[in-house]
CSV table of C-alpha atoms in Angstrom, one decimal:
chain,number,residue,atom,x,y,z
U,1484,MET,CA,23.6,-7.6,-16.8
U,1485,ALA,CA,21.7,-10.7,-18.7
U,1486,PRO,CA,18.1,-10.4,-19.1
U,1487,LEU,CA,16.0,-12.5,-16.1
U,1488,PRO,CA,13.0,-13.4,-15.9
U,1489,LEU,CA,10.8,-13.3,-12.9
U,1490,GLY,CA,10.3,-16.1,-11.6
U,1491,CYS,CA,13.9,-17.8,-12.3
U,1492,ALA,CA,15.6,-16.9,-9.6
U,1493,THR,CA,15.5,-14.7,-6.3
U,1494,THR,CA,16.3,-11.5,-6.9
U,1495,SER,CA,17.5,-9.0,-3.5
U,1496,LEU,CA,16.9,-5.6,-3.0
U,1497,SER,CA,20.4,-4.8,-1.5
U,1498,PRO,CA,22.4,-2.6,-3.5
U,1499,SER,CA,26.3,-3.0,-3.8
U,1500,SER,CA,29.3,-0.4,-3.1
U,1501,GLY,CA,30.6,1.3,-5.8
U,1502,ASN,CA,32.5,5.1,-6.4
U,1503,SER,CA,30.5,8.2,-6.1
U,1504,PRO,CA,31.2,10.7,-9.1
U,1505,SER,CA,31.0,14.3,-8.9
U,1506,ARG,CA,28.2,16.3,-7.6
U,1507,ALA,CA,28.3,18.0,-10.8
U,1508,ALA,CA,28.6,14.8,-12.9
U,1509,SER,CA,25.3,13.6,-10.9
U,1510,ARG,CA,23.5,16.7,-12.1
U,1511,SER,CA,24.7,16.7,-15.6
U,1512,GLY,CA,23.7,13.2,-16.1
U,1513,TRP,CA,20.3,13.8,-13.8
U,1514,SER,CA,19.4,16.8,-16.4
U,1515,SER,CA,19.6,15.2,-19.4
U,1516,MET,CA,17.0,12.8,-18.2
U,1517,LEU,CA,14.4,15.9,-16.3
U,1518,GLY,CA,12.4,17.6,-19.0
U,1519,ASP,CA,11.0,21.1,-18.1
U,1520,VAL,CA,9.0,21.2,-15.3
U,1521,LYS,CA,6.1,24.1,-15.0
U,1522,GLY,CA,4.5,24.0,-11.5
U,1523,LYS,CA,4.5,26.4,-8.7
U,1524,GLY,CA,6.6,25.0,-5.8
U,1525,PHE,CA,8.9,22.7,-7.7
U,1526,ARG,CA,12.2,22.4,-6.9
U,1527,MET,CA,15.3,20.2,-8.0
U,1528,ARG,CA,17.7,18.8,-5.8
U,1529,GLY,CA,21.2,17.7,-7.0
U,1530,MET,CA,21.8,14.1,-6.4
U,1531,GLU,CA,25.1,12.0,-6.4
U,1532,SER,CA,24.9,8.1,-6.7
U,1533,ARG,CA,27.4,5.3,-7.0
U,1534,ARG,CA,27.1,4.1,-10.5
U,1535,ASN,CA,27.9,0.2,-9.6
U,1536,ALA,CA,25.7,-0.2,-7.1
U,1537,SER,CA,22.6,-2.2,-8.0
U,1538,TRP,CA,19.0,-1.8,-6.8
U,1539,LEU,CA,17.0,-4.5,-8.3
U,1540,VAL,CA,13.7,-4.4,-9.6
U,1541,THR,CA,13.1,-7.7,-11.7
U,1542,LEU,CA,10.8,-7.8,-14.8
U,1543,ALA,CA,9.4,-10.6,-16.3
U,1544,ALA,CA,9.5,-12.2,-19.9
U,1545,CYS,CA,10.8,-9.7,-22.6
U,1546,VAL,CA,11.7,-6.8,-20.3
U,1547,GLY,CA,14.4,-8.4,-17.8
U,1548,LEU,CA,16.0,-7.1,-15.0
U,1549,LEU,CA,15.8,-3.7,-13.9
U,1550,ALA,CA,19.3,-2.8,-12.8
U,1551,GLY,CA,21.0,0.6,-11.3
U,1552,CYS,CA,23.2,2.9,-8.7
U,1553,ALA,CA,22.7,2.9,-5.1
U,1554,GLY,CA,22.8,6.8,-3.7
U,1555,SER,CA,25.2,7.9,-1.5
U,1556,GLY,CA,24.5,12.3,-1.1
U,1557,SER,CA,24.7,14.5,1.0
U,1558,VAL,CA,21.7,16.8,-0.3
U,1559,PRO,CA,20.2,19.0,2.5
U,1560,ALA,CA,16.8,18.9,2.8
U,1561,PRO,CA,14.2,20.5,5.2
U,1562,ALA,CA,12.8,18.7,8.0
U,1563,PRO,CA,10.6,15.7,7.0
U,1564,ALA,CA,6.6,17.4,7.7
U,1565,PRO,CA,4.6,15.0,9.7
U,1566,GLN,CA,3.0,11.6,7.6
U,1567,PRO,CA,-0.5,11.6,6.7
U,1568,PRO,CA,-1.8,7.3,7.1
U,1569,PRO,CA,-0.5,5.4,4.1
U,1570,GLN,CA,-3.8,4.4,3.1
U,1571,VAL,CA,-7.0,6.7,3.0
U,1572,ALA,CA,-10.4,5.4,2.6
U,1573,PRO,CA,-11.6,6.9,-1.3
U,1574,LYS,CA,-14.2,9.6,-0.8
U,1575,PRO,CA,-16.5,10.2,-4.1
U,1576,ALA,CA,-15.0,12.7,-6.6
U,1577,PRO,CA,-16.2,15.8,-7.2
U,1578,PRO,CA,-17.4,17.0,-10.8
U,1579,VAL,CA,-14.7,17.9,-12.6
U,1580,THR,CA,-15.1,19.6,-16.2
U,1581,PRO,CA,-11.6,18.0,-18.4
U,1582,PRO,CA,-9.9,20.3,-20.7
U,1583,PRO,CA,-11.9,20.5,-24.0
U,1584,VAL,CA,-10.6,18.3,-26.6
U,1585,ALA,CA,-8.1,20.6,-28.9
U,1586,GLU,CA,-9.9,21.6,-32.2
U,1587,THR,CA,-6.8,21.0,-34.5
U,1588,PRO,CA,-4.7,17.5,-33.8
U,1589,VAL,CA,-1.5,18.0,-31.2
U,1590,THR,CA,1.3,17.2,-33.0
U,1591,ALA,CA,3.8,15.4,-30.6
U,1592,PRO,CA,7.9,16.5,-30.7
U,1593,LYS,CA,9.6,13.9,-33.9
U,1594,ASP,CA,12.5,12.7,-32.0
U,1595,ASP,CA,13.4,9.5,-30.0
U,1596,LYS,CA,12.7,10.6,-27.1
U,1597,VAL,CA,10.5,8.6,-24.3
U,1598,ARG,CA,8.4,11.1,-22.6
U,1599,VAL,CA,6.7,10.3,-19.1
U,1600,GLY,CA,5.0,12.4,-17.0
U,1601,LEU,CA,4.3,13.1,-13.7
U,1602,LEU,CA,1.8,14.5,-11.5
U,1603,LEU,CA,2.1,15.2,-7.9
U,1604,PRO,CA,0.7,18.2,-5.3
U,1605,LEU,CA,4.3,19.8,-5.7
U,1606,SER,CA,2.6,23.0,-3.7
U,1607,GLY,CA,-0.1,23.4,-1.3
U,1608,ALA,CA,-1.2,21.5,2.0
U,1609,ASN,CA,0.8,18.2,0.5
U,1610,ALA,CA,3.6,19.5,-1.1
U,1611,ALA,CA,5.9,17.9,1.8
U,1612,LEU,CA,4.5,14.7,0.3
U,1613,GLY,CA,4.8,15.7,-3.1
U,1614,GLN,CA,8.6,16.5,-3.1
U,1615,SER,CA,9.0,12.8,-1.5
U,1616,MET,CA,7.5,11.2,-4.3
U,1617,LEU,CA,9.3,13.3,-7.0
U,1618,ASP,CA,12.5,12.5,-5.3
U,1619,ALA,CA,11.6,8.9,-5.3
U,1620,ALA,CA,11.0,9.0,-8.9
U,1621,GLN,CA,14.4,11.0,-9.5
U,1622,MET,CA,16.0,8.5,-7.7
U,1623,ALA,CA,14.6,5.6,-10.0
U,1624,LEU,CA,15.3,7.5,-12.7
U,1625,PHE,CA,18.8,7.9,-11.9
U,1626,ASP,CA,19.1,4.5,-11.3
U,1627,LEU,CA,17.6,3.2,-14.6
U,1628,GLY,CA,16.8,5.5,-17.1
U,1629,ASP,CA,18.8,6.7,-20.1
U,1630,GLU,CA,19.5,10.1,-22.6
U,1631,LYS,CA,16.1,8.9,-24.3
U,1632,PHE,CA,13.8,8.9,-21.0
U,1633,THR,CA,12.5,12.3,-20.3
U,1634,LEU,CA,10.4,13.0,-17.2
U,1635,LEU,CA,7.9,15.4,-17.1
U,1636,PRO,CA,7.0,16.7,-13.6
U,1637,ARG,CA,3.7,19.0,-13.3
U,1638,ASP,CA,2.5,20.2,-9.8
U,1639,THR,CA,-1.3,19.6,-9.4
U,1640,GLN,CA,-1.6,21.3,-6.3
U,1641,GLY,CA,-3.5,18.3,-5.0
U,1642,SER,CA,-6.7,19.9,-7.3
U,1643,PRO,CA,-8.8,18.0,-9.7
U,1644,GLY,CA,-9.2,20.5,-12.1
U,1645,ILE,CA,-5.5,21.6,-12.2
U,1646,ALA,CA,-4.3,18.0,-12.5
U,1647,ALA,CA,-6.7,17.5,-15.9
U,1648,THR,CA,-5.7,20.2,-17.5
U,1649,ALA,CA,-2.1,19.2,-16.5
U,1650,ALA,CA,-2.4,15.8,-18.2
U,1651,GLN,CA,-4.0,17.7,-20.9
U,1652,GLY,CA,-0.8,19.4,-21.4
U,1653,LEU,CA,1.5,16.2,-21.0
U,1654,ILE,CA,-0.1,14.5,-23.6
U,1655,GLU,CA,0.3,17.7,-25.4
U,1656,ASN,CA,3.9,17.5,-25.2
U,1657,GLY,CA,4.2,13.9,-26.6
U,1658,ALA,CA,4.2,12.0,-22.8
U,1659,GLU,CA,3.7,8.4,-23.6
U,1660,ILE,CA,2.4,7.4,-20.3
U,1661,ILE,CA,1.6,9.7,-16.8
U,1662,LEU,CA,2.5,8.6,-13.5
U,1663,GLY,CA,0.2,10.0,-11.4
U,1664,PRO,CA,-1.7,12.1,-9.8
U,1665,LEU,CA,-1.9,10.7,-5.9
U,1666,PHE,CA,-5.3,11.3,-4.7
U,1667,GLY,CA,-8.6,9.7,-6.3
U,1668,ALA,CA,-10.6,12.8,-7.5
U,1669,GLU,CA,-7.5,14.0,-9.4
U,1670,ALA,CA,-7.4,10.6,-10.8
U,1671,ALA,CA,-11.1,10.6,-11.7
U,1672,ALA,CA,-10.4,14.0,-13.7
U,1673,VAL,CA,-7.5,12.7,-15.2
U,1674,LYS,CA,-9.0,9.8,-16.6
U,1675,PRO,CA,-11.2,11.4,-19.5
U,1676,VAL,CA,-8.4,13.4,-20.5
U,1677,ALA,CA,-6.1,10.3,-21.0
U,1678,SER,CA,-8.5,8.2,-22.1
U,1679,ARG,CA,-9.4,10.4,-25.6
U,1680,SER,CA,-5.7,9.9,-26.5
U,1681,GLY,CA,-5.2,6.2,-25.4
U,1682,THR,CA,-2.1,7.6,-22.6
U,1683,PRO,CA,-1.7,5.0,-19.5
U,1684,VAL,CA,-2.2,6.4,-16.4
U,1685,LEU,CA,-0.4,4.5,-13.6
U,1686,SER,CA,-2.0,6.4,-10.2
U,1687,PHE,CA,-0.9,6.6,-6.9
U,1688,SER,CA,-4.1,6.7,-5.6
U,1689,SER,CA,-5.5,3.8,-3.3
U,1690,ASP,CA,-9.2,4.8,-4.5
U,1691,TRP,CA,-10.2,1.5,-6.6
U,1692,ASN,CA,-13.1,3.2,-7.7
U,1693,VAL,CA,-11.2,4.7,-10.3
U,1694,ALA,CA,-9.7,1.7,-11.7
U,1695,GLY,CA,-9.6,0.9,-14.9
U,1696,GLY,CA,-10.3,2.1,-18.5
U,1697,GLY,CA,-6.8,3.2,-18.9
U,1698,VAL,CA,-6.2,4.0,-15.3
U,1699,TRP,CA,-4.5,1.6,-12.8
U,1700,THR,CA,-4.1,2.3,-8.9
U,1701,LEU,CA,-0.7,1.3,-7.7
U,1702,GLY,CA,-2.4,2.5,-3.8
U,1703,PHE,CA,-2.5,0.1,-1.3
U,1704,GLN,CA,-5.5,-1.7,-1.3
U,1705,PRO,CA,-7.4,-3.2,1.7
U,1706,HIS,CA,-9.0,-6.3,-0.3
U,1707,GLU,CA,-6.0,-7.7,-0.9
U,1708,GLN,CA,-4.5,-7.5,2.5
U,1709,VAL,CA,-7.6,-9.2,4.0
U,1710,ARG,CA,-7.4,-11.7,1.2
U,1711,ARG,CA,-3.9,-12.4,2.5
U,1712,VAL,CA,-4.3,-12.1,6.5
U,1713,VAL,CA,-7.6,-14.0,6.4
U,1714,GLY,CA,-6.4,-17.2,3.7
U,1715,LEU,CA,-3.3,-17.8,6.4
U,1716,SER,CA,-5.9,-17.3,9.1
U,1717,LEU,CA,-8.1,-20.0,7.6
U,1718,ALA,CA,-5.2,-22.6,6.6
U,1719,ARG,CA,-4.6,-22.5,10.5
U,1720,GLY,CA,-8.1,-23.7,11.0
U,1721,LEU,CA,-9.4,-20.4,12.3
U,1722,MET,CA,-13.3,-20.4,10.7
U,1723,ARG,CA,-15.2,-17.9,12.9
U,1724,PHE,CA,-14.6,-14.2,12.3
U,1725,GLY,CA,-15.6,-11.2,13.4
U,1726,VAL,CA,-15.3,-8.0,12.0
U,1727,VAL,CA,-15.5,-4.1,13.2
U,1728,ALA,CA,-14.8,-1.5,10.4
U,1729,PRO,CA,-15.5,2.2,10.0
U,1730,SER,CA,-19.1,3.2,7.9
U,1731,THR,CA,-16.7,3.8,5.3
U,1732,PRO,CA,-15.9,3.0,1.8
U,1733,TYR,CA,-13.0,1.6,3.5
U,1734,GLY,CA,-15.0,-0.3,5.9
U,1735,ASP,CA,-17.4,-1.6,3.4
U,1736,ALA,CA,-14.6,-2.6,1.4
U,1737,THR,CA,-12.7,-4.3,4.1
U,1738,VAL,CA,-16.4,-6.9,5.1
U,1739,GLN,CA,-16.9,-7.1,1.8
U,1740,SER,CA,-14.1,-9.2,1.3
U,1741,LEU,CA,-13.8,-10.7,4.2
U,1742,ARG,CA,-17.4,-12.0,3.4
U,1743,GLU,CA,-16.0,-13.6,0.1
U,1744,ALA,CA,-12.2,-15.1,1.6
U,1745,VAL,CA,-14.2,-16.4,4.6
U,1746,GLU,CA,-17.2,-17.9,2.5
U,1747,GLN,CA,-15.3,-19.6,-0.2
U,1748,ALA,CA,-13.2,-21.2,2.3
U,1749,GLY,CA,-16.8,-22.7,4.1
U,1750,GLY,CA,-16.2,-20.2,7.3
U,1751,THR,CA,-18.5,-18.0,8.3
U,1752,VAL,CA,-18.6,-14.6,9.7
U,1753,THR,CA,-20.8,-14.4,12.9
U,1754,LYS,CA,-20.0,-10.7,14.1
U,1755,VAL,CA,-20.0,-7.6,12.2
U,1756,GLU,CA,-19.7,-4.3,13.9
U,1757,ARG,CA,-19.8,-1.1,12.1
U,1758,TYR,CA,-19.5,2.4,13.7
U,1759,THR,CA,-19.0,6.1,12.2
U,1760,ALA,CA,-16.0,7.2,11.4
U,1761,GLY,CA,-14.3,9.7,14.3
U,1762,ALA,CA,-16.6,7.9,16.9
U,1763,THR,CA,-15.0,8.9,20.4
U,1764,ASN,CA,-17.3,6.2,22.3
U,1765,LEU,CA,-16.8,2.6,21.1
U,1766,THR,CA,-17.9,0.5,24.2
U,1767,GLU,CA,-21.4,-0.7,23.3
U,1768,LEU,CA,-20.0,-1.5,19.9
U,1769,VAL,CA,-17.1,-4.2,21.8
U,1770,LYS,CA,-19.5,-4.9,24.4
U,1771,SER,CA,-22.3,-6.5,21.6
U,1772,LEU,CA,-19.1,-7.8,19.6
U,1773,SER,CA,-18.4,-10.1,22.8
U,1774,ASP,CA,-21.8,-10.9,23.0
U,1775,PHE,CA,-21.4,-9.6,27.2
U,1776,GLU,CA,-24.8,-10.0,28.0
U,1777,GLN,CA,-25.9,-12.9,26.6
U,1778,ARG,CA,-22.5,-14.7,28.4
U,1779,GLN,CA,-23.2,-13.0,31.4
U,1780,ALA,CA,-26.3,-14.2,31.7
U,1781,ALA,CA,-25.1,-17.8,30.6
U,1782,LEU,CA,-22.5,-17.4,34.2
U,1783,GLY,CA,-25.6,-16.7,36.0
U,1784,ALA,CA,-27.5,-19.6,34.7
U,1785,GLU,CA,-24.3,-22.1,35.4
U,1786,ARG,CA,-23.7,-20.6,38.6
U,1787,ALA,CA,-27.4,-21.4,39.5
U,1788,ARG,CA,-27.3,-24.9,38.1
U,1789,LEU,CA,-24.3,-25.6,40.2
U,1790,THR,CA,-25.5,-24.5,43.1
U,1791,ALA,CA,-28.7,-26.6,42.9
U,1792,LEU,CA,-26.6,-29.4,42.2
U,1793,GLY,CA,-24.7,-29.4,45.4
U,1794,ASP,CA,-22.1,-31.9,45.1
U,1795,PRO,CA,-18.5,-31.4,46.0
U,1796,GLU,CA,-17.5,-31.5,42.6
U,1797,SER,CA,-20.7,-28.7,40.7
U,1798,LEU,CA,-19.4,-26.8,44.3
U,1799,ALA,CA,-15.8,-26.9,43.6
U,1800,ALA,CA,-16.5,-25.5,39.5
U,1801,LEU,CA,-19.0,-22.7,41.4
U,1802,ARG,CA,-15.9,-21.3,42.8
U,1803,ARG,CA,-13.6,-21.5,40.2
U,1804,LEU,CA,-16.0,-19.1,38.5
U,1805,SER,CA,-16.0,-16.9,41.7
U,1806,ASN,CA,-14.1,-14.3,39.9
U,1807,ALA,CA,-15.1,-14.6,36.1
U,1808,ASP,CA,-17.5,-12.0,34.3
U,1809,THR,CA,-18.7,-14.1,31.3
U,1810,PHE,CA,-19.5,-17.6,30.7
U,1811,GLY,CA,-19.2,-19.7,27.4
U,1812,PRO,CA,-17.0,-19.5,24.3
U,1813,LEU,CA,-16.8,-16.2,22.6
U,1814,PRO,CA,-18.7,-16.6,18.9
U,1815,PHE,CA,-15.2,-16.1,16.7
U,1816,ASP,CA,-11.8,-17.0,16.5
U,1817,ALA,CA,-10.5,-14.0,15.0
U,1818,VAL,CA,-11.7,-10.7,14.6
U,1819,LEU,CA,-10.7,-8.2,12.1
U,1820,ILE,CA,-10.0,-4.6,12.6
U,1821,ALA,CA,-10.4,-2.2,10.0
U,1822,GLU,CA,-8.4,0.4,12.1
U,1823,GLY,CA,-5.3,1.7,12.8
U,1824,GLY,CA,-4.1,4.7,15.3
U,1825,GLN,CA,-5.7,6.1,18.1
U,1826,THR,CA,-9.2,4.4,17.0
U,1827,LEU,CA,-7.4,1.2,16.8
U,1828,ARG,CA,-5.5,1.9,20.1
U,1829,GLU,CA,-9.2,2.5,21.8
U,1830,LEU,CA,-10.6,-0.8,20.5
U,1831,ALA,CA,-7.8,-2.5,21.4
U,1832,ALA,CA,-7.8,-1.4,25.3
U,1833,LEU,CA,-11.4,-2.0,25.5
U,1834,PHE,CA,-11.4,-5.4,24.6
U,1835,PRO,CA,-10.3,-6.8,28.2
U,1836,PHE,CA,-13.2,-5.5,29.9
U,1837,PHE,CA,-15.5,-7.4,28.0
U,1838,ASP,CA,-13.6,-11.0,28.1
U,1839,ILE,CA,-11.9,-10.5,24.5
U,1840,ASP,CA,-8.7,-12.4,25.6
U,1841,PRO,CA,-6.3,-12.4,22.7
U,1842,GLY,CA,-5.4,-15.8,23.9
U,1843,PRO,CA,-8.3,-17.9,22.2
U,1844,VAL,CA,-8.7,-15.2,19.7
U,1845,ARG,CA,-6.2,-14.0,16.7
U,1846,MET,CA,-6.5,-10.5,16.5
U,1847,LEU,CA,-6.2,-9.5,12.4
U,1848,GLY,CA,-5.7,-6.6,10.7
U,1849,THR,CA,-5.4,-4.6,7.6
U,1850,GLY,CA,-2.3,-3.0,6.2
U,1851,LEU,CA,-3.6,-0.2,8.6
U,1852,TRP,CA,-1.9,-1.6,11.3
U,1853,ASP,CA,1.9,-1.2,9.5
U,1854,GLU,CA,3.1,1.6,12.0
U,1855,ALA,CA,5.1,1.5,15.3
U,1856,GLY,CA,4.5,0.8,18.8
U,1857,LEU,CA,1.0,-1.4,18.7
U,1858,GLY,CA,2.8,-3.7,21.1
U,1859,ARG,CA,2.1,-1.4,23.5
U,1860,GLU,CA,-1.2,-2.6,23.7
U,1861,ALA,CA,-1.5,-5.9,25.4
U,1862,ALA,CA,-4.7,-7.1,23.4
U,1863,LEU,CA,-2.9,-6.6,20.1
U,1864,VAL,CA,0.1,-9.0,20.7
U,1865,GLY,CA,0.1,-11.8,18.5
U,1866,GLY,CA,-2.4,-10.1,16.1
U,1867,TRP,CA,-1.3,-10.8,12.2
U,1868,PHE,CA,-2.0,-8.5,9.2
U,1869,ALA,CA,-0.8,-8.1,6.0
U,1870,ALA,CA,2.0,-5.7,4.8
U,1871,PRO,CA,5.0,-5.4,2.4
U,1872,ALA,CA,7.9,-7.6,3.5
U,1873,PRO,CA,9.4,-5.1,5.7
U,1874,GLU,CA,13.3,-5.6,4.2
U,1875,GLY,CA,12.6,-3.9,1.0
U,1876,ARG,CA,11.1,-1.1,2.1
U,1877,ASP,CA,14.6,-0.2,5.1
U,1878,ALA,CA,16.4,-1.0,2.5
U,1879,PHE,CA,14.5,1.5,0.0
U,1880,GLU,CA,14.4,4.0,3.0
U,1881,ALA,CA,18.1,3.7,3.9
U,1882,ARG,CA,19.4,4.8,0.1
U,1883,PHE,CA,17.1,7.4,-0.2
U,1884,GLN,CA,17.8,8.9,2.9
U,1885,GLN,CA,21.7,8.7,2.2
U,1886,THR,CA,20.9,10.2,-0.9
U,1887,PHE,CA,18.5,13.4,0.0
U,1888,GLY,CA,19.3,13.5,3.8
U,1889,TYR,CA,15.5,12.9,4.8
U,1890,ARG,CA,13.6,10.3,5.4
U,1891,PRO,CA,11.1,9.8,2.4
U,1892,HIS,CA,7.4,9.8,2.7
U,1893,ARG,CA,5.6,6.3,3.2
U,1894,LEU,CA,4.4,6.3,-0.3
U,1895,ALA,CA,7.4,7.2,-1.7
U,1896,THR,CA,7.7,3.5,-3.0
U,1897,LEU,CA,4.9,4.0,-5.6
U,1898,ALA,CA,7.0,6.8,-7.5
U,1899,TYR,CA,9.9,5.0,-7.5
U,1900,ASP,CA,7.9,1.7,-8.4
U,1901,ALA,CA,6.5,3.4,-11.2
U,1902,ALA,CA,9.4,5.4,-12.3
U,1903,ALA,CA,11.7,2.6,-12.6
U,1904,LEU,CA,8.6,0.5,-14.6
U,1905,SER,CA,8.6,3.3,-16.9
U,1906,ALA,CA,12.3,3.5,-17.6
U,1907,VAL,CA,12.8,0.0,-18.0
U,1908,LEU,CA,10.2,-0.4,-20.4
U,1909,ALA,CA,11.2,2.6,-22.6
U,1910,LYS,CA,14.7,1.1,-22.6
U,1911,GLY,CA,13.7,-2.5,-23.6
U,1912,GLY,CA,11.6,-0.9,-26.3
U,1913,ALA,CA,8.5,-2.8,-25.4
U,1914,GLY,CA,6.4,0.4,-25.0
U,1915,PHE,CA,3.2,1.4,-22.4
U,1916,THR,CA,0.6,-1.2,-24.1
U,1917,VAL,CA,-1.9,-3.1,-22.0
U,1918,PRO,CA,-0.2,-6.7,-22.7
U,1919,THR,CA,3.0,-5.1,-21.7
U,1920,LEU,CA,1.7,-3.2,-18.2
U,1921,THR,CA,-0.3,-5.9,-17.7
U,1922,ASN,CA,2.5,-9.2,-17.7
U,1923,ALA,CA,1.2,-11.7,-15.5
U,1924,ASN,CA,4.4,-12.5,-14.0
U,1925,GLY,CA,4.5,-8.8,-13.1
U,1926,PHE,CA,7.7,-6.9,-11.8
U,1927,ALA,CA,9.8,-7.1,-8.4
U,1928,GLY,CA,9.6,-3.0,-7.2
U,1929,ALA,CA,11.2,-1.9,-3.8
U,1930,GLU,CA,8.6,-3.5,-1.7
U,1931,GLY,CA,8.4,-6.9,-3.2
U,1932,ILE,CA,6.8,-8.4,-6.2
U,1933,PHE,CA,3.5,-6.5,-7.7
U,1934,ARG,CA,1.7,-6.6,-11.4
U,1935,LEU,CA,-0.9,-4.8,-12.7
U,1936,LEU,CA,-4.3,-6.3,-13.3
U,1937,PRO,CA,-6.2,-5.9,-16.1
U,1938,GLY,CA,-9.2,-4.5,-14.2
U,1939,GLY,CA,-6.9,-1.7,-12.9
U,1940,THR,CA,-5.8,-2.6,-9.8
U,1941,ALA,CA,-2.4,-3.5,-8.8
U,1942,GLU,CA,-1.8,-6.9,-7.0
U,1943,ARG,CA,1.1,-7.0,-4.2
U,1944,GLY,CA,2.9,-10.0,-3.1
U,1945,LEU,CA,2.2,-9.6,0.4
U,1946,ALA,CA,3.6,-11.0,4.0
U,1947,VAL,CA,2.0,-11.6,7.2
U,1948,MET,CA,3.5,-10.0,10.1
U,1949,GLU,CA,2.8,-10.5,13.9
U,1950,VAL,CA,2.9,-8.0,16.0
U,1951,THR,CA,5.3,-8.2,19.0
U,1952,ARG,CA,5.6,-6.3,22.3
U,1953,THR,CA,9.1,-4.5,20.5
U,1954,GLY,CA,7.6,-4.3,16.8
U,1955,THR,CA,6.7,-7.2,14.2
U,1956,THR,CA,8.1,-10.5,13.1
U,1957,PRO,CA,7.1,-12.4,9.8
U,1958,VAL,CA,4.6,-14.9,10.2
U,1959,ASP,CA,4.2,-16.1,6.2
U,1960,PRO,CA,6.9,-14.4,4.3
U,1961,ALA,CA,5.8,-12.8,1.0
U,1962,PRO,CA,6.2,-14.6,-2.2
U,1963,GLN,CA,8.7,-13.9,-4.6
U,1964,SER,CA,7.0,-14.9,-7.5
U,1965,PHE,CA,3.8,-14.9,-9.1
U,1966,VAL,CA,4.1,-18.1,-11.0
U,1967,PRO,CA,3.3,-20.9,-9.0
U,1968,ALA,CA,5.5,-23.4,-7.8
U,1969,PRO,CA,5.9,-26.9,-9.6
U,1970,THR,CA,3.2,-29.7,-7.9
U,1971,SER,CA,5.0,-32.9,-7.4
């Protein structure tokens, strides 16, 4: 297939049919690309794949089109473990002493193999998550790798110290780039090890504090989600914003991003309410958010005024206020809630009691809203949040399930994209240089377009989704290119 620069045409993420090789052939093809595996708990599964199917991941400029194979298999797998939320607020990394620099230079193997390291928790509390991400990387490699590409998985056990030691070992074994690790504390420990050799790291963490200096964080970030959903709100004429956020680094980032986006557009952040993460009683917070006491006092004053006037029109207006609890407008047009799960539902259930009506007020969320069942809370119906377009993830999950026999973890697409990107750059001979990795046109991955920024984070093309009673529906589609549309 001819190379296709990103932005020249629309590329879909839909697999096509083809002939499925035997299980033996699949394993033979995969084993030529999988390096030796060191690490307790790692297990390899066979994969069957339709060689002629395509899973399209478009690269910009000189890289070309990532084209591969759709999977079809019946490989048994354990029942899926409960999955943690897709986003975790970053925590300060504990001090970790990186492995010492070898006193004598380590000579990498001299051959034409391209070695790519992969750091994941393949044992311990997060082993199921790590295995799901490893399977996703395996799928990308079978789709897109060739006989020169060698993946070197290593088990970090979720430990920063083990991750740092494993990274040193990968570099000594000739790894030209490291995919992972998963957690921010691990990435912080790996960073100085990789920096010494100039080895780039594509971490799966969402901890922006470790980004930069040769480390890119591929995890979903609140900054870009806030900018996306607030940008659409501003474009639709909403200018006054409130925000509810936990007193965590994630909450701090959400509030800061909201202020920046709103103030740049000439809007106003009128209410900021923070709470301790895990708080069980949020009643006073919602009461303060709504200016409930001030609006109650305004209701009393209005009733007294109408009574004093005493004319028929005033008395009719007074009767209309008989069932009211407050009087006057809320102090915002939209409220951003940087929360998900049960806490989000508890907050939403309190809103009607303090006259926060989803009719005149638009509820906004971050990617933490990207979960099923939010429409059961009436206050959230009609709310907006930014997230990858669901079509790409649905296609990826269907193909993964068909291949491995279980549903992938929410973060598995990160591993697929990182492995696919590495395989294509290796195949094209472009290498893993900073200019190649940070190509401004970006890449089209399993969940839409993304690009690695010089500062070490990943920018994604996000859709804005609206919560409905039965699910979600797109309000504003995800962009298909980072290239600005031509202006007439």
